[in-house]
CSV table of C-alpha atoms in Angstrom, one decimal:
chain,number,residue,atom,x,y,z
A,1,UNK,CA,22.1,15.6,2.8
A,2,UNK,CA,20.3,12.3,2.0
A,3,UNK,CA,18.2,12.7,-1.1
A,4,UNK,CA,16.3,10.6,-3.5
A,5,UNK,CA,15.5,12.2,-6.9
A,6,UNK,CA,13.0,10.5,-9.2
A,7,UNK,CA,12.5,10.7,-12.9
A,8,UNK,CA,9.8,12.8,-14.4
A,9,UNK,CA,6.1,12.2,-15.0
A,10,UNK,CA,5.0,9.6,-17.5
A,11,UNK,CA,1.9,9.1,-19.7
A,12,UNK,CA,1.4,5.6,-21.0
A,13,UNK,CA,-1.2,3.7,-22.9
A,14,UNK,CA,-2.9,0.7,-21.4
A,15,UNK,CA,-0.8,-2.4,-21.9
A,16,UNK,CA,2.5,-0.5,-22.0
A,17,UNK,CA,5.4,-0.6,-19.6
A,18,UNK,CA,6.9,2.2,-17.5
A,19,UNK,CA,10.3,2.5,-15.9
A,20,UNK,CA,10.9,4.9,-13.1
A,21,UNK,CA,14.3,5.8,-11.7
A,22,UNK,CA,15.4,6.9,-8.3
A,23,UNK,CA,18.9,8.4,-7.8
A,24,UNK,CA,20.2,8.4,-4.3
A,25,UNK,CA,22.8,10.6,-2.8
A,26,UNK,CA,24.3,11.6,0.5
A,27,UNK,CA,24.6,8.1,2.0
A,28,UNK,CA,26.2,4.7,1.4
A,29,UNK,CA,23.7,3.2,-1.1
A,30,UNK,CA,24.5,-0.4,-0.3
A,31,UNK,CA,23.8,-0.1,3.4
A,32,UNK,CA,20.0,0.3,2.8
A,33,UNK,CA,17.2,-0.9,0.6
A,34,UNK,CA,14.8,0.9,-1.6
A,35,UNK,CA,11.1,0.4,-1.4
A,36,UNK,CA,8.5,1.5,-3.9
A,37,UNK,CA,5.2,2.8,-2.6
A,38,UNK,CA,2.4,4.1,-4.8
A,39,UNK,CA,-0.5,6.4,-4.1
A,40,UNK,CA,-3.6,6.5,-6.3
A,41,UNK,CA,-5.3,9.9,-6.6
A,42,UNK,CA,-7.0,10.8,-3.3
A,43,UNK,CA,-6.0,7.5,-1.8
A,44,UNK,CA,-3.6,6.1,0.8
A,45,UNK,CA,-0.2,4.5,0.5
A,46,UNK,CA,0.4,1.1,-1.0
A,47,UNK,CA,3.7,-0.8,-0.6
A,48,UNK,CA,4.7,-2.4,-3.9
A,49,UNK,CA,7.9,-4.1,-2.9
A,50,UNK,CA,11.6,-3.5,-2.1
A,51,UNK,CA,15.1,-4.3,-3.1
A,52,UNK,CA,18.1,-4.7,-0.9
A,53,UNK,CA,20.9,-2.5,-2.4
A,54,UNK,CA,23.3,-4.8,-0.6
A,55,UNK,CA,22.6,-8.0,-2.4
A,56,UNK,CA,19.8,-7.1,-4.9
A,57,UNK,CA,17.3,-9.4,-3.3
A,58,UNK,CA,13.8,-8.3,-4.0
A,59,UNK,CA,10.4,-9.0,-2.4
A,60,UNK,CA,7.2,-7.9,-4.1
A,61,UNK,CA,3.7,-7.5,-2.8
A,62,UNK,CA,1.7,-10.4,-4.1
A,63,UNK,CA,-0.5,-8.0,-6.0
A,64,UNK,CA,2.4,-6.9,-8.2
A,65,UNK,CA,4.2,-10.3,-8.6
A,66,UNK,CA,5.0,-11.0,-12.2
A,67,UNK,CA,4.2,-7.5,-13.3
A,68,UNK,CA,6.9,-5.4,-11.6
A,69,UNK,CA,10.7,-5.6,-11.6
A,70,UNK,CA,12.9,-3.7,-9.2
A,71,UNK,CA,16.6,-3.3,-9.8
A,72,UNK,CA,19.5,-1.2,-8.7
A,73,UNK,CA,22.7,0.1,-10.3
A,74,UNK,CA,25.2,0.4,-7.5
A,75,UNK,CA,27.7,2.2,-9.7
A,76,UNK,CA,25.3,5.2,-10.0
A,77,UNK,CA,23.4,4.7,-6.7
A,78,UNK,CA,20.2,4.4,-8.7
A,79,UNK,CA,17.2,2.2,-8.2
A,80,UNK,CA,14.6,1.4,-10.9
A,81,UNK,CA,11.0,0.2,-10.9
A,82,UNK,CA,9.6,-1.2,-14.1
A,83,UNK,CA,5.9,-2.2,-14.4
A,84,UNK,CA,4.4,-3.8,-17.4
A,85,UNK,CA,0.9,-4.4,-18.7
A,86,UNK,CA,-0.3,-1.1,-17.3
A,87,UNK,CA,-3.9,-0.7,-16.5
A,88,UNK,CA,-6.1,2.4,-15.9
A,89,UNK,CA,-6.0,1.8,-12.2
A,90,UNK,CA,-2.2,1.9,-12.2
A,91,UNK,CA,-2.5,5.7,-12.5
A,92,UNK,CA,-0.8,6.9,-9.4
A,93,UNK,CA,2.1,8.8,-7.9
A,94,UNK,CA,5.0,6.3,-7.5
A,95,UNK,CA,7.5,7.0,-4.7
A,96,UNK,CA,10.8,5.4,-3.9
A,97,UNK,CA,12.0,5.5,-0.3
A,98,UNK,CA,15.2,4.6,1.3
A,99,UNK,CA,14.5,1.7,3.5
A,100,UNK,CA,16.2,0.9,6.8
A,101,UNK,CA,17.0,-2.7,7.2
A,102,UNK,CA,17.2,-5.3,10.0
A,103,UNK,CA,20.1,-7.7,9.5
A,104,UNK,CA,19.3,-11.3,10.5
A,105,UNK,CA,21.5,-14.4,10.4
A,106,UNK,CA,20.6,-15.1,6.8
A,107,UNK,CA,18.1,-12.4,5.9
A,108,UNK,CA,17.8,-8.7,5.4
A,109,UNK,CA,14.4,-7.3,6.3
A,110,UNK,CA,12.9,-3.9,5.5
A,111,UNK,CA,11.7,-1.6,8.2
A,112,UNK,CA,10.8,2.1,7.8
A,113,UNK,CA,11.1,4.5,5.0
A,114,UNK,CA,13.2,7.7,5.2
A,115,UNK,CA,13.6,9.8,3.2
A,116,UNK,CA,11.2,9.5,0.2
A,117,UNK,CA,11.7,10.7,-3.3
A,118,UNK,CA,9.6,13.5,-4.6
A,119,UNK,CA,7.2,11.1,-6.5
A,120,UNK,CA,6.6,10.3,-10.1
A,121,UNK,CA,3.1,10.6,-11.5
A,122,UNK,CA,2.3,7.8,-13.9
A,123,UNK,CA,-0.9,8.4,-15.9
A,124,UNK,CA,-2.3,5.4,-17.8
A,125,UNK,CA,-4.8,6.3,-20.6
A,126,UNK,CA,-6.3,4.8,-23.7
B,1,UNK,CA,-1.4,-9.9,5.8
B,2,UNK,CA,-1.5,-7.5,8.8
B,3,UNK,CA,-4.3,-5.0,8.4
B,4,UNK,CA,-3.7,-1.6,10.0
B,5,UNK,CA,-6.7,0.4,10.9
B,6,UNK,CA,-6.5,4.1,11.8
B,7,UNK,CA,-9.0,6.2,13.6
B,8,UNK,CA,-10.6,8.6,13.3
B,9,UNK,CA,-10.5,9.1,9.5
B,10,UNK,CA,-10.7,12.9,10.1
B,11,UNK,CA,-9.8,14.8,13.2
B,12,UNK,CA,-10.8,18.5,13.6
B,13,UNK,CA,-8.6,20.3,16.0
B,14,UNK,CA,-7.9,24.0,16.8
B,15,UNK,CA,-4.4,25.3,16.7
B,16,UNK,CA,-2.7,24.9,20.1
B,17,UNK,CA,-4.9,21.9,21.1
B,18,UNK,CA,-3.7,18.4,21.5
B,19,UNK,CA,-4.4,15.8,18.9
B,20,UNK,CA,-4.5,12.0,19.5
B,21,UNK,CA,-4.4,9.6,16.6
B,22,UNK,CA,-4.9,5.9,16.9
B,23,UNK,CA,-3.6,2.9,14.9
B,24,UNK,CA,-4.6,-0.7,15.5
B,25,UNK,CA,-3.0,-3.8,14.0
B,26,UNK,CA,-4.9,-6.9,13.2
B,27,UNK,CA,-2.3,-8.9,15.1
B,28,UNK,CA,0.7,-8.0,17.2
B,29,UNK,CA,3.5,-6.1,15.5
B,30,UNK,CA,5.5,-5.7,18.7
B,31,UNK,CA,6.9,-2.2,18.5
B,32,UNK,CA,7.7,-2.4,14.8
B,33,UNK,CA,5.6,0.6,13.8
B,34,UNK,CA,6.3,3.8,12.1
B,35,UNK,CA,4.3,7.0,11.6
B,36,UNK,CA,4.5,9.4,8.6
B,37,UNK,CA,3.1,12.8,7.9
B,38,UNK,CA,2.0,13.8,4.4
B,39,UNK,CA,1.1,17.3,3.3
B,40,UNK,CA,-0.8,18.0,0.1
B,41,UNK,CA,1.4,17.6,-3.0
B,42,UNK,CA,4.3,16.3,-0.9
B,43,UNK,CA,5.9,13.0,-0.3
B,44,UNK,CA,5.4,11.4,3.2
B,45,UNK,CA,7.9,12.3,5.9
B,46,UNK,CA,9.0,9.9,8.6
B,47,UNK,CA,8.0,11.1,12.1
B,48,UNK,CA,8.4,8.1,14.4
B,49,UNK,CA,10.0,4.6,14.2
B,50,UNK,CA,10.0,1.8,16.7
B,51,UNK,CA,6.6,3.1,17.9
B,52,UNK,CA,8.1,5.9,19.9
B,53,UNK,CA,11.5,7.1,18.5
B,54,UNK,CA,11.3,10.5,16.8
B,55,UNK,CA,13.1,10.8,13.5
B,56,UNK,CA,15.9,13.3,13.1
B,57,UNK,CA,14.6,16.9,13.2
B,58,UNK,CA,11.1,16.0,14.3
B,59,UNK,CA,9.8,18.4,17.0
B,60,UNK,CA,9.3,17.1,20.5
B,61,UNK,CA,5.5,17.9,20.3
B,62,UNK,CA,5.2,14.7,18.3
B,63,UNK,CA,5.2,11.6,20.4
B,64,UNK,CA,4.4,7.9,19.8
B,65,UNK,CA,3.4,5.2,22.2
B,66,UNK,CA,2.0,1.7,22.3
B,67,UNK,CA,3.0,-1.8,21.5
B,68,UNK,CA,1.4,-5.0,20.3
B,69,UNK,CA,-1.8,-4.0,18.5
B,70,UNK,CA,-2.6,-0.5,19.8
B,71,UNK,CA,-0.6,2.6,19.0
B,72,UNK,CA,-1.0,6.3,19.5
B,73,UNK,CA,0.5,9.4,17.8
B,74,UNK,CA,0.1,12.5,20.0
B,75,UNK,CA,0.7,16.0,18.8
B,76,UNK,CA,0.8,18.0,22.0
B,77,UNK,CA,0.0,21.5,20.7
B,78,UNK,CA,-1.0,21.7,17.1
B,79,UNK,CA,0.9,24.2,14.9
B,80,UNK,CA,-0.4,25.4,11.6
B,81,UNK,CA,2.2,23.3,9.8
B,82,UNK,CA,0.9,20.1,11.4
B,83,UNK,CA,-2.4,20.0,9.5
B,84,UNK,CA,-1.8,17.0,7.3
B,85,UNK,CA,-2.6,13.4,6.8
B,86,UNK,CA,-0.9,10.9,9.1
B,87,UNK,CA,-0.2,7.2,8.3
B,88,UNK,CA,1.0,4.3,10.4
B,89,UNK,CA,3.0,1.5,8.9
B,90,UNK,CA,4.0,-1.9,10.4
B,91,UNK,CA,7.2,-3.7,9.5
B,92,UNK,CA,7.0,-6.6,11.9
B,93,UNK,CA,5.6,-9.1,9.4
B,94,UNK,CA,6.1,-9.0,5.7
B,95,UNK,CA,5.6,-9.2,2.8
B,96,UNK,CA,3.7,-7.1,2.5
B,97,UNK,CA,4.6,-4.1,4.6
B,98,UNK,CA,1.3,-2.4,5.3
B,99,UNK,CA,0.0,1.1,6.0
B,100,UNK,CA,-3.1,2.3,7.7
B,101,UNK,CA,-5.7,4.2,5.8
B,102,UNK,CA,-4.6,7.5,7.2
B,103,UNK,CA,-6.0,10.2,9.5
B,104,UNK,CA,-6.5,13.7,8.2
B,105,UNK,CA,-5.9,16.4,10.8
B,106,UNK,CA,-7.8,19.5,9.8
B,107,UNK,CA,-8.4,22.9,11.3
B,108,UNK,CA,-11.4,23.2,13.4
C-alpha cells in the first residue's frame, strides 16, 4: 500500500537547524510530488512548499523562502525538509504528503495531498 | 494569496443526523478544491478532490459540491467515527496552496 514514513521527533534549540525525512513506498516515486505541511499545537494546517520528485523543482511559501530546503533522493524514494534558524514558533508537527500533480506544457503543478506521513513533532526550545 | 474561510468553526450534531460544512474562497478556484478529515493525534486524510470526487475508500455518506467560490461538504448520516476536524484546500492558484481554518464536528 502507499505509505509515507517520517523520521522521529526532534528537540532543537533556537537558531538551530532540523532535517526531517519522509520515506515513500508502494508507488512510483517520480510520478508525484511531496509537499510539506505543518501544524502548530492546536492550530490549522499550513502549506510550506513542495518538490516535484520528477524534476526536483521546488516552490516554497513566501513565509519560508530562504529558510527551508526541500530535496529528494530518488534512489531511496525519500524526501527531506530542512529548516534553519529555528524559532520558538516553529514548534509544530511537520507532515509530508504525496502530492498529485497537474502536467502542463512546461510546468508541473501540485494539487491535493494523499496520503500523508504520520507527522514529525519538532520542538524548539531555549 | 487565496484565502479560504470555513464555517461554522464548530458544528454540534447528533449521531445519525446530517452535517453541512461550508468553505468559501476569496476568489474563484473553479473546482480545484479538496477536503480532508483529521482526527485527534492523526494525520489528515483526503476525503474529496475536484470538489466532488470521493477518494478511494471514502464512504458514500461523504459528498462534496460547489464550484467557483462556494463549496459544501455534506455528511449524510453522521457516524461516531466522523467526529473530527475538516479542512478544505484550494489548488487552483499557487503558491501558496491554502487551507481553510477548519470546522470541528462534535457530538451534540
